[in-house]
mmCIF file with all atom_site columns, C-alpha atoms in Angstrom:
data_model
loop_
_atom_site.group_PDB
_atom_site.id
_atom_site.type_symbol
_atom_site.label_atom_id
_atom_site.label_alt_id
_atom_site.label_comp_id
_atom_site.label_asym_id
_atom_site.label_entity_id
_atom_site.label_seq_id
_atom_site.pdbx_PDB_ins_code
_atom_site.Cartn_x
_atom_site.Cartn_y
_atom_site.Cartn_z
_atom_site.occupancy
_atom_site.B_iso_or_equiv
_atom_site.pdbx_formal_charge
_atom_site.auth_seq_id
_atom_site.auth_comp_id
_atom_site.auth_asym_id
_atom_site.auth_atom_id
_atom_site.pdbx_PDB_model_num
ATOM 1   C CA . UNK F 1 1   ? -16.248 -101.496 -42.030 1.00 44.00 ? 174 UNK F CA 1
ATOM 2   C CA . UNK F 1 2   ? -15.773 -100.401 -38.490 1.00 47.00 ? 175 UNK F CA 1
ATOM 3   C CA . UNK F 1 3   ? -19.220 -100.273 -36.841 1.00 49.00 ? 176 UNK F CA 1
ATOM 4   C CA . UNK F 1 4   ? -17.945 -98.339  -33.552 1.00 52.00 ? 177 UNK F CA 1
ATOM 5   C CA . UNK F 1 5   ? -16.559 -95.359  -35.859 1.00 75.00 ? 178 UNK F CA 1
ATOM 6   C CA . UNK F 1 6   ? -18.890 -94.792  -38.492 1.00 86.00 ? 179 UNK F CA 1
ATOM 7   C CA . UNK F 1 7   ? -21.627 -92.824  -37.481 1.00 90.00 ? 180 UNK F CA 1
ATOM 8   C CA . UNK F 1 8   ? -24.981 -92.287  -39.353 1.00 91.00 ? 181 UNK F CA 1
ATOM 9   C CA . UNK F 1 9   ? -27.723 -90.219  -39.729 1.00 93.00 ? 182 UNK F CA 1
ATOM 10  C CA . UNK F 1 10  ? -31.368 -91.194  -38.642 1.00 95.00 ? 183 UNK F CA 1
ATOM 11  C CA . UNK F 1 11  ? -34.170 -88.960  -39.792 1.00 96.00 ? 184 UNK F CA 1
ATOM 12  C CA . UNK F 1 12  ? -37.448 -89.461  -37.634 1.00 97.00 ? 185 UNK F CA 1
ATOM 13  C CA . UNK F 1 13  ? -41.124 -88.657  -38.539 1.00 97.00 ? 186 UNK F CA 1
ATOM 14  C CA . UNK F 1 14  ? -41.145 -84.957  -37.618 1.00 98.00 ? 187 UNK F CA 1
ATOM 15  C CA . UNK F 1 15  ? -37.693 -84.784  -39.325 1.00 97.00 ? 188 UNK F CA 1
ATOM 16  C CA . UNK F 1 16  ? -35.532 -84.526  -36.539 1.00 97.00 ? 189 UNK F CA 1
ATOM 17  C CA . UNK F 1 17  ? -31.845 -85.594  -37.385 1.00 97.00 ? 190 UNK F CA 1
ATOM 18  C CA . UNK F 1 18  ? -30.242 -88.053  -35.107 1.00 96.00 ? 191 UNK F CA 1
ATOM 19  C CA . UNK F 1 19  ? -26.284 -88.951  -35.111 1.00 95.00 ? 192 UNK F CA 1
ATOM 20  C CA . UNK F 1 20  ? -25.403 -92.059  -33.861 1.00 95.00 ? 193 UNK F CA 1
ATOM 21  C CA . UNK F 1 21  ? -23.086 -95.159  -34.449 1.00 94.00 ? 194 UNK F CA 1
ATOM 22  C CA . UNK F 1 22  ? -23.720 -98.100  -36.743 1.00 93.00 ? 195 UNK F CA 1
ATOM 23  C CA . UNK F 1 23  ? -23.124 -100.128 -34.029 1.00 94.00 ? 196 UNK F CA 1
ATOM 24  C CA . UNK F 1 24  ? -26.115 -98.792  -32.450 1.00 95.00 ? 197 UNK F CA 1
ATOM 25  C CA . UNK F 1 25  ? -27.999 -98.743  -35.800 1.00 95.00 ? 198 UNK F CA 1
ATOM 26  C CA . UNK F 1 26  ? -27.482 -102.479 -36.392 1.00 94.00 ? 199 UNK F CA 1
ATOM 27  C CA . UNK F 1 27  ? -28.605 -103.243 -32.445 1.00 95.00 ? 200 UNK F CA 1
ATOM 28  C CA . UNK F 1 28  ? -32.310 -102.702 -34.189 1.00 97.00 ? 201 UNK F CA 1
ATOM 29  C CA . UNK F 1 29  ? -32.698 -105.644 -36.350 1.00 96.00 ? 202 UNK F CA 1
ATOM 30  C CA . UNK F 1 30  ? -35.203 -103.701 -38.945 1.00 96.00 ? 203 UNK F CA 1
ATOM 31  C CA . UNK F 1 31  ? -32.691 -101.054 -39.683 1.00 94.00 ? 204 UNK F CA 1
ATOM 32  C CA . UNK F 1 32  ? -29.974 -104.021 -39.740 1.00 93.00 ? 205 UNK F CA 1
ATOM 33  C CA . UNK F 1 33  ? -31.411 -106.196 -42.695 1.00 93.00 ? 206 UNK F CA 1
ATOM 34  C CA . UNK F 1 34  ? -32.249 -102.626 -44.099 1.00 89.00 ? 207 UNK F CA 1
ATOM 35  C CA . UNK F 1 35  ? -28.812 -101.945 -44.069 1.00 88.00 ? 208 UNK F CA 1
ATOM 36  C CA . UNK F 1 36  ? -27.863 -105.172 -45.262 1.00 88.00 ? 209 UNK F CA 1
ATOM 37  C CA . UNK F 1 37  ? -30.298 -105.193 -48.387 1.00 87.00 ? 210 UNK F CA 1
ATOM 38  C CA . UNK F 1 38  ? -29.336 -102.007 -49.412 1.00 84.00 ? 211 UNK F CA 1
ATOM 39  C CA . UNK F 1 39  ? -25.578 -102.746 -49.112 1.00 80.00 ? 212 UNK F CA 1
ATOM 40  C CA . UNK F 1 40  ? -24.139 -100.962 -46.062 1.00 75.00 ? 213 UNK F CA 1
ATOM 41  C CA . UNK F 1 41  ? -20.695 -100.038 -47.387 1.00 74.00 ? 214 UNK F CA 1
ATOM 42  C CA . UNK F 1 42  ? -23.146 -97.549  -50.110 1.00 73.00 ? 215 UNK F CA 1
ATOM 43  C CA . UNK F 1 43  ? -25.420 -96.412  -47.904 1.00 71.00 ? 216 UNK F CA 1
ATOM 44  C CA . UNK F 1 44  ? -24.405 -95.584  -44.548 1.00 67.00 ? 217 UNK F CA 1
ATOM 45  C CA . UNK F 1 45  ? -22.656 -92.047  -46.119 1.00 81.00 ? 218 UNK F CA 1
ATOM 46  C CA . UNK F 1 46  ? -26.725 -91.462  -46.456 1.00 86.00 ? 219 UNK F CA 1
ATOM 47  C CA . UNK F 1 47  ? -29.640 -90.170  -44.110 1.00 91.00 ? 220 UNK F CA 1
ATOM 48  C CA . UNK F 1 48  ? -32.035 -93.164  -42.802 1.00 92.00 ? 221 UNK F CA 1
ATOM 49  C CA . UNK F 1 49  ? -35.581 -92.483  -42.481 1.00 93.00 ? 222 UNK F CA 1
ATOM 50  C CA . UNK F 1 50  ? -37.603 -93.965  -39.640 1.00 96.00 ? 223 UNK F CA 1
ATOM 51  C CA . UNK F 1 51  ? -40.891 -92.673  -40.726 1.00 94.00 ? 224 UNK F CA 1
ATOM 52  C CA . UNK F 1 52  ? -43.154 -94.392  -37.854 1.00 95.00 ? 225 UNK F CA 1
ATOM 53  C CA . UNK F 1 53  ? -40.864 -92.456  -34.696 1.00 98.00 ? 226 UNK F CA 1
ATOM 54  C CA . UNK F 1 54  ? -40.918 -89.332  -33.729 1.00 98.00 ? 227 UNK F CA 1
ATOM 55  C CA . UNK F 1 55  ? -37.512 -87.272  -33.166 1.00 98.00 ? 228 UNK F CA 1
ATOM 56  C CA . UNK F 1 56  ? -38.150 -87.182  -29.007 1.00 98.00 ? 229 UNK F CA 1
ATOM 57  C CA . UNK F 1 57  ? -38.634 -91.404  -29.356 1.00 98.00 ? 230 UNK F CA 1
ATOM 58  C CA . UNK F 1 58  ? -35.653 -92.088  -31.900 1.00 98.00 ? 231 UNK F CA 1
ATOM 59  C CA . UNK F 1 59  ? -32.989 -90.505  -29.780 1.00 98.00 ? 232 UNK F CA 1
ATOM 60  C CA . UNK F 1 60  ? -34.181 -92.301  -26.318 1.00 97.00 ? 233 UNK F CA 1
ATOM 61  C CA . UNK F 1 61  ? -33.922 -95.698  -28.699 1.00 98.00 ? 234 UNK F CA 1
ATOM 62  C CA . UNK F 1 62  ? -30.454 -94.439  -29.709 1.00 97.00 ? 235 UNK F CA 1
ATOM 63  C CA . UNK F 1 63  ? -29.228 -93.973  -26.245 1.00 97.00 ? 236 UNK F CA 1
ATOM 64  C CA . UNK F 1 64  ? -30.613 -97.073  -24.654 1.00 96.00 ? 237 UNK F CA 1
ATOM 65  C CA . UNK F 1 65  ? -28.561 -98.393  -28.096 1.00 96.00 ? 238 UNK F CA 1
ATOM 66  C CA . UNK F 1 66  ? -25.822 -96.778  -27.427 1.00 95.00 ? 239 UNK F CA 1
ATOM 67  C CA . UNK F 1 67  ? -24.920 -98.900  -24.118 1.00 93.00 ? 240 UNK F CA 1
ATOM 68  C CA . UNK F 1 68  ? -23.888 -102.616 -24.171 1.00 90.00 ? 241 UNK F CA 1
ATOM 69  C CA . UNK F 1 69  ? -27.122 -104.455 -21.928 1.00 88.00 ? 242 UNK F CA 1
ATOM 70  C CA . UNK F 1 70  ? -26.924 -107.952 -22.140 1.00 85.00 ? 243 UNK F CA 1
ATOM 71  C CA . UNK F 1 71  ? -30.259 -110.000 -23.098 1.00 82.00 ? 244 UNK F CA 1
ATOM 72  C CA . UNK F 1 72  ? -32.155 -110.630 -19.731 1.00 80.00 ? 245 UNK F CA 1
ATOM 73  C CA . UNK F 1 73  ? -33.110 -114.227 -19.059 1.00 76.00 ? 246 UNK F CA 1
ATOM 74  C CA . UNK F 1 74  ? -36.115 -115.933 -18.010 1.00 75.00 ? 247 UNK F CA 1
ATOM 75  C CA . UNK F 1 75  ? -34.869 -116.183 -13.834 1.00 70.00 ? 248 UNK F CA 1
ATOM 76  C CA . UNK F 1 76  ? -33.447 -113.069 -13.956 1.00 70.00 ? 249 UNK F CA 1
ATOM 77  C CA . UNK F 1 77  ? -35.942 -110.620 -12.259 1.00 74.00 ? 250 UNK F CA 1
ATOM 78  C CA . UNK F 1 78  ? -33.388 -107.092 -11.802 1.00 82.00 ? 251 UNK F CA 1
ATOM 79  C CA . UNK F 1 79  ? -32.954 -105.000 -15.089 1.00 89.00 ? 252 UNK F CA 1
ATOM 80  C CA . UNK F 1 80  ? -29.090 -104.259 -14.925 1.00 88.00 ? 253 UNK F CA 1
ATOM 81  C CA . UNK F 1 81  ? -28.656 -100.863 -13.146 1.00 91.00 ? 254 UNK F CA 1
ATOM 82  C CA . UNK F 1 82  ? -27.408 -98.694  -16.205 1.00 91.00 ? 255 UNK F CA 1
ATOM 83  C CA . UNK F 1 83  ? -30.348 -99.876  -17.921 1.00 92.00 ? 256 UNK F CA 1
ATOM 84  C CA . UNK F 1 84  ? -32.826 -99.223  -14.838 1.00 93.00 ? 257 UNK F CA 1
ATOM 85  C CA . UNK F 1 85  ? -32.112 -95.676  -14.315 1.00 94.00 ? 258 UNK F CA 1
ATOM 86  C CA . UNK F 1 86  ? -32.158 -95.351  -18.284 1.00 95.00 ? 259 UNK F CA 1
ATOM 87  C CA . UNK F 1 87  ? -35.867 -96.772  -17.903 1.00 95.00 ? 260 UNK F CA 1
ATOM 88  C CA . UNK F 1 88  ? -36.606 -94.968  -14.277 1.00 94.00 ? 261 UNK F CA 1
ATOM 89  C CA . UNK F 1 89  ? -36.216 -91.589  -16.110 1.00 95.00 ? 262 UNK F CA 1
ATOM 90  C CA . UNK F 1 90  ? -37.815 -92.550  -19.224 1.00 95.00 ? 263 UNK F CA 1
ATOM 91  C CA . UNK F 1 91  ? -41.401 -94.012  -17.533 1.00 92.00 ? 264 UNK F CA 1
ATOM 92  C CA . UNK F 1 92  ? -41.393 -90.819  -15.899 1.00 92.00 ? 265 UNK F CA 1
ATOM 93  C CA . UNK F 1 93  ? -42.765 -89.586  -19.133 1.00 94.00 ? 266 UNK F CA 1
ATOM 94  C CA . UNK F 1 94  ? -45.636 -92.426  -19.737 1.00 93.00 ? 267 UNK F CA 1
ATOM 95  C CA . UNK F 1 95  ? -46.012 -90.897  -23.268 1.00 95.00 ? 268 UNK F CA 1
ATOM 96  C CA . UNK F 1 96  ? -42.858 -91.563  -24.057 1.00 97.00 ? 269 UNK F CA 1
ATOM 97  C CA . UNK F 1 97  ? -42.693 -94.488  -22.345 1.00 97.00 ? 270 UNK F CA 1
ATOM 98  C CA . UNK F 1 98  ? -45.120 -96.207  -24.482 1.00 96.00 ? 271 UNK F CA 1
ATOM 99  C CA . UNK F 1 99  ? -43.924 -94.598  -27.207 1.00 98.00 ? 272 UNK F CA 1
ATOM 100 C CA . UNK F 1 100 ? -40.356 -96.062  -26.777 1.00 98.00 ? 273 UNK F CA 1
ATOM 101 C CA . UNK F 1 101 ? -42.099 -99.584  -26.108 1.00 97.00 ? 274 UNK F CA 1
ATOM 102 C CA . UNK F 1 102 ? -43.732 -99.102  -29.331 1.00 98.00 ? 275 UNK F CA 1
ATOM 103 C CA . UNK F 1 103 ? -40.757 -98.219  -31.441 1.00 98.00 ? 276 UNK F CA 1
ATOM 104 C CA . UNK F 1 104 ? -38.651 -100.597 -29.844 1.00 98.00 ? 277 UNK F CA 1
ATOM 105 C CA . UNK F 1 105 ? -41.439 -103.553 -30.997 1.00 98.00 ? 278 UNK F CA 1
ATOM 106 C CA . UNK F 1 106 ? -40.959 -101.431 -34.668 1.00 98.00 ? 279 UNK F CA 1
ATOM 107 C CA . UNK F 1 107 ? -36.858 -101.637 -34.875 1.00 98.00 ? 280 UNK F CA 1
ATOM 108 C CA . UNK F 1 108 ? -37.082 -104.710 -33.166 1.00 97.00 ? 281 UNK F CA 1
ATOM 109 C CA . UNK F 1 109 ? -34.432 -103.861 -30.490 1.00 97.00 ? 282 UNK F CA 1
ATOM 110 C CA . UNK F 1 110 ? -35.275 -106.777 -28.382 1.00 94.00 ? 283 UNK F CA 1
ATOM 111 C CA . UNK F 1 111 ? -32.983 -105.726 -25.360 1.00 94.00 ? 284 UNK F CA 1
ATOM 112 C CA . UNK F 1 112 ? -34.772 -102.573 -25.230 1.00 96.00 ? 285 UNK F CA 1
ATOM 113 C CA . UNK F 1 113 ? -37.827 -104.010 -25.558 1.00 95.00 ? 286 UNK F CA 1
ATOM 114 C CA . UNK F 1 114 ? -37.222 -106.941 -22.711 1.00 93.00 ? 287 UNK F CA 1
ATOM 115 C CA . UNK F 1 115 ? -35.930 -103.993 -20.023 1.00 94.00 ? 288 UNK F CA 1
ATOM 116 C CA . UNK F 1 116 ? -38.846 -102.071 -21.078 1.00 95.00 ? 289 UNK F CA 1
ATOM 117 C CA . UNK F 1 117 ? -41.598 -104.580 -20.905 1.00 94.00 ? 290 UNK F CA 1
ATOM 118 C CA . UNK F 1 118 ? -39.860 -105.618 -17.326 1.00 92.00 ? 291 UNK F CA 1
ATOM 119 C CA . UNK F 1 119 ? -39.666 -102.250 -16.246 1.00 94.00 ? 292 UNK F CA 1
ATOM 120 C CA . UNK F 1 120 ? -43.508 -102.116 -16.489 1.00 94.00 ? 293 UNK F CA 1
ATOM 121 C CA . UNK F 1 121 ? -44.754 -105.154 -15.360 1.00 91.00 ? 294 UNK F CA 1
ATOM 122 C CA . UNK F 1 122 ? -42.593 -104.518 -12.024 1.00 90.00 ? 295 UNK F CA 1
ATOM 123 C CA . UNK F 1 123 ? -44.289 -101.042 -12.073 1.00 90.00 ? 296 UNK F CA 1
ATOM 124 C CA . UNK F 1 124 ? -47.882 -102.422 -12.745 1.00 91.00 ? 297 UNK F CA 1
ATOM 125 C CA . UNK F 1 125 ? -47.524 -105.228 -10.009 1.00 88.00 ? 298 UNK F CA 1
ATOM 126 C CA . UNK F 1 126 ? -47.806 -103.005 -7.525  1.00 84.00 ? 299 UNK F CA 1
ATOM 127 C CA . UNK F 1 127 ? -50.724 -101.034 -8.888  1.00 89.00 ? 300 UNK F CA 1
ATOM 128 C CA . UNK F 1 128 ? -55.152 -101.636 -8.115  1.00 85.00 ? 301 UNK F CA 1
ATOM 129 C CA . UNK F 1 129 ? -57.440 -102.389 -10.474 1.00 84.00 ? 302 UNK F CA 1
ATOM 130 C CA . UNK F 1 130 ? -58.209 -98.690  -10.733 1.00 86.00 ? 303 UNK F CA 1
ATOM 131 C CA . UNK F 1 131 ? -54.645 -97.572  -10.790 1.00 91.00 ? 304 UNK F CA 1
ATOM 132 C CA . UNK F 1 132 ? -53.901 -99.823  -14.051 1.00 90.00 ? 305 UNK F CA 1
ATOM 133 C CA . UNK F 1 133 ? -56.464 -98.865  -15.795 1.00 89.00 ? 306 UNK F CA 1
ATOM 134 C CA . UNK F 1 134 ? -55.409 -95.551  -15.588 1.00 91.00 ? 307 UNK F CA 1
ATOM 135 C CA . UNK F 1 135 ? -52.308 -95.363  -16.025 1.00 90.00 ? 308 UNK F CA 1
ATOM 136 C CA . UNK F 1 136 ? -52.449 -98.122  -19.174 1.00 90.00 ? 309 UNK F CA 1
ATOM 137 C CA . UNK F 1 137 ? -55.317 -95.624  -20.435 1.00 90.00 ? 310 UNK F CA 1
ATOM 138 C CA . UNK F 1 138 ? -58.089 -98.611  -20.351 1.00 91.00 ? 311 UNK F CA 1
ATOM 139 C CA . UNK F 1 139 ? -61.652 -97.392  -19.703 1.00 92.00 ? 312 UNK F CA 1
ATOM 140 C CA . UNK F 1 140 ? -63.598 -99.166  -17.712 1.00 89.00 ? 313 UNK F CA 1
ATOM 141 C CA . UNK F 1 141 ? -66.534 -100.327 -20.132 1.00 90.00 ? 314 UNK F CA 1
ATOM 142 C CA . UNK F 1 142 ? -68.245 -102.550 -17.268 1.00 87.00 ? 315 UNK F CA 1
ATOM 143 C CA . UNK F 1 143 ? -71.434 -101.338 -16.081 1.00 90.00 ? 316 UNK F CA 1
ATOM 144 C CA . UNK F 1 144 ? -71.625 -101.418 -12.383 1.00 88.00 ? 317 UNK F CA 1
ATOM 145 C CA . UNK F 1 145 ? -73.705 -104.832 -12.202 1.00 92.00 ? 318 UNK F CA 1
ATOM 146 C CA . UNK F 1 146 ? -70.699 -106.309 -14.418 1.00 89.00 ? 319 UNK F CA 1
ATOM 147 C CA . UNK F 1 147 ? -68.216 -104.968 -12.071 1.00 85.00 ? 320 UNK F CA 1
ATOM 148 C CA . UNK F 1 148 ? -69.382 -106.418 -9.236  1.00 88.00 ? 321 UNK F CA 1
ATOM 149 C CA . UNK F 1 149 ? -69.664 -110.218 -10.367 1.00 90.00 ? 322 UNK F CA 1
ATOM 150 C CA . UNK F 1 150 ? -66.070 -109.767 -12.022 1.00 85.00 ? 323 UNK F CA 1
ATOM 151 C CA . UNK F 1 151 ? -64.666 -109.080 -8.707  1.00 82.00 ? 324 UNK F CA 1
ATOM 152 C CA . UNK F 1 152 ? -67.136 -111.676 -6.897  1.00 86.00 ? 325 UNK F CA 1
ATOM 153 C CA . UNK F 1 153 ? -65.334 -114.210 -9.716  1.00 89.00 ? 326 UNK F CA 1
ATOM 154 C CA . UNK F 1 154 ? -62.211 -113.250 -9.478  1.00 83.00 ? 327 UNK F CA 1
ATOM 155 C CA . UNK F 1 155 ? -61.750 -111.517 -5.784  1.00 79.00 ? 328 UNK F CA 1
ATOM 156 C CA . UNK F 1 156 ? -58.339 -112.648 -5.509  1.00 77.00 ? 329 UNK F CA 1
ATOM 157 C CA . UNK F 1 157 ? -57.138 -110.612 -8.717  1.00 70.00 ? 330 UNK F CA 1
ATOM 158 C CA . UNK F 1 158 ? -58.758 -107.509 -6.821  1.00 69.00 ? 331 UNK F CA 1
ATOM 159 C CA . UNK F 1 159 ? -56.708 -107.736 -3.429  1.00 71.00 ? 332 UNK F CA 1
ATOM 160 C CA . UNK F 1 160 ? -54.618 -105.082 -3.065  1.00 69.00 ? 333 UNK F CA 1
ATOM 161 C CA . UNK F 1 161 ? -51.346 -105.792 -4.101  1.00 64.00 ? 334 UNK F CA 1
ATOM 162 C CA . UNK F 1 162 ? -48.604 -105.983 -1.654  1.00 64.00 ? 335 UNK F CA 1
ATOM 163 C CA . UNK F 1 163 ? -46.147 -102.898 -1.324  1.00 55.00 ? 336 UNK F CA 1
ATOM 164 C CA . UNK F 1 164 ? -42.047 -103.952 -1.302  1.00 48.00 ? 337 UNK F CA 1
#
């Protein structure tokens, strides 16, 4: 069967309807062995639910799928540049953001989940203390005596970091 031609139908959570091509269906390995289980030649004429992502979160996974990215490796620090503005207008959302991380970890679309994962630790790096835990949604549980002898501990981790 040829993957590039044959498009299917993804159903998300809130039952939005999402066309895309089997090649980009089999880039997530859970809908892949799905596919294979259930014998792709009879099933890819029928509707695939993905019950744990929304419609908004399915279709961003879909695009990103869409493209060819190659795997990043360990040295290699830059996310291609296709894939960097993909990510650059997705983390603009930080809802959807995390939401994409999430359902990326779910398919298992490792490629998306590597530029994702890279996309925020370069985005983090740059941030406080007080700047991650807000924008990673972590409250600060510490009462103010705690606080303090954390950072007298560990007073390099609260230098500012360095802006590039």
């Amino acid at each position: 069967m040829q993957s590039t031609s044959v498009k299917v139908t993804l159903i998300s959570s809130d039952n939005v309807e999402i066309q895309t091509s089997l090649s980009a269906v089999k880039k997530c390995l859970t809908l892949s062995t799905m596919l294979e289980v259930l014998d792709e030649s009879k099933t890819t004429d029928q509707p695939i639910p993905v019950p744990a992502v929304d419609g908004e979160t399915l279709k961003a996974v879909m695009e990103f799928s869409e493209q060819d990215f190659p795997k990043l490796q360990e040295s290699v620090k830059e996310i291609p540049a296709k894939g960097d503005e993909f990510l650059t207008r997705i983390i603009q959302d930080r809802n959807l953001f995390f939401k994409l991380v999430n359902a990326a970890n779910y398919l298992e679309q490792d490629t998306l989940l590597q530029y994702a994962l890279r996309k925020l630790a370069r985005k983090i790096e740059k941030m406080n203390v007080e700047d991650m835990r807000e924008y990673l949604g972590i409250v600060n549980d510490f009462t103010p005596e705690q606080e303090e002898e954390v950072r007298r501990s560990h007073a390099w981790a609260m230098q500012e970091p360095e802006q590039q």
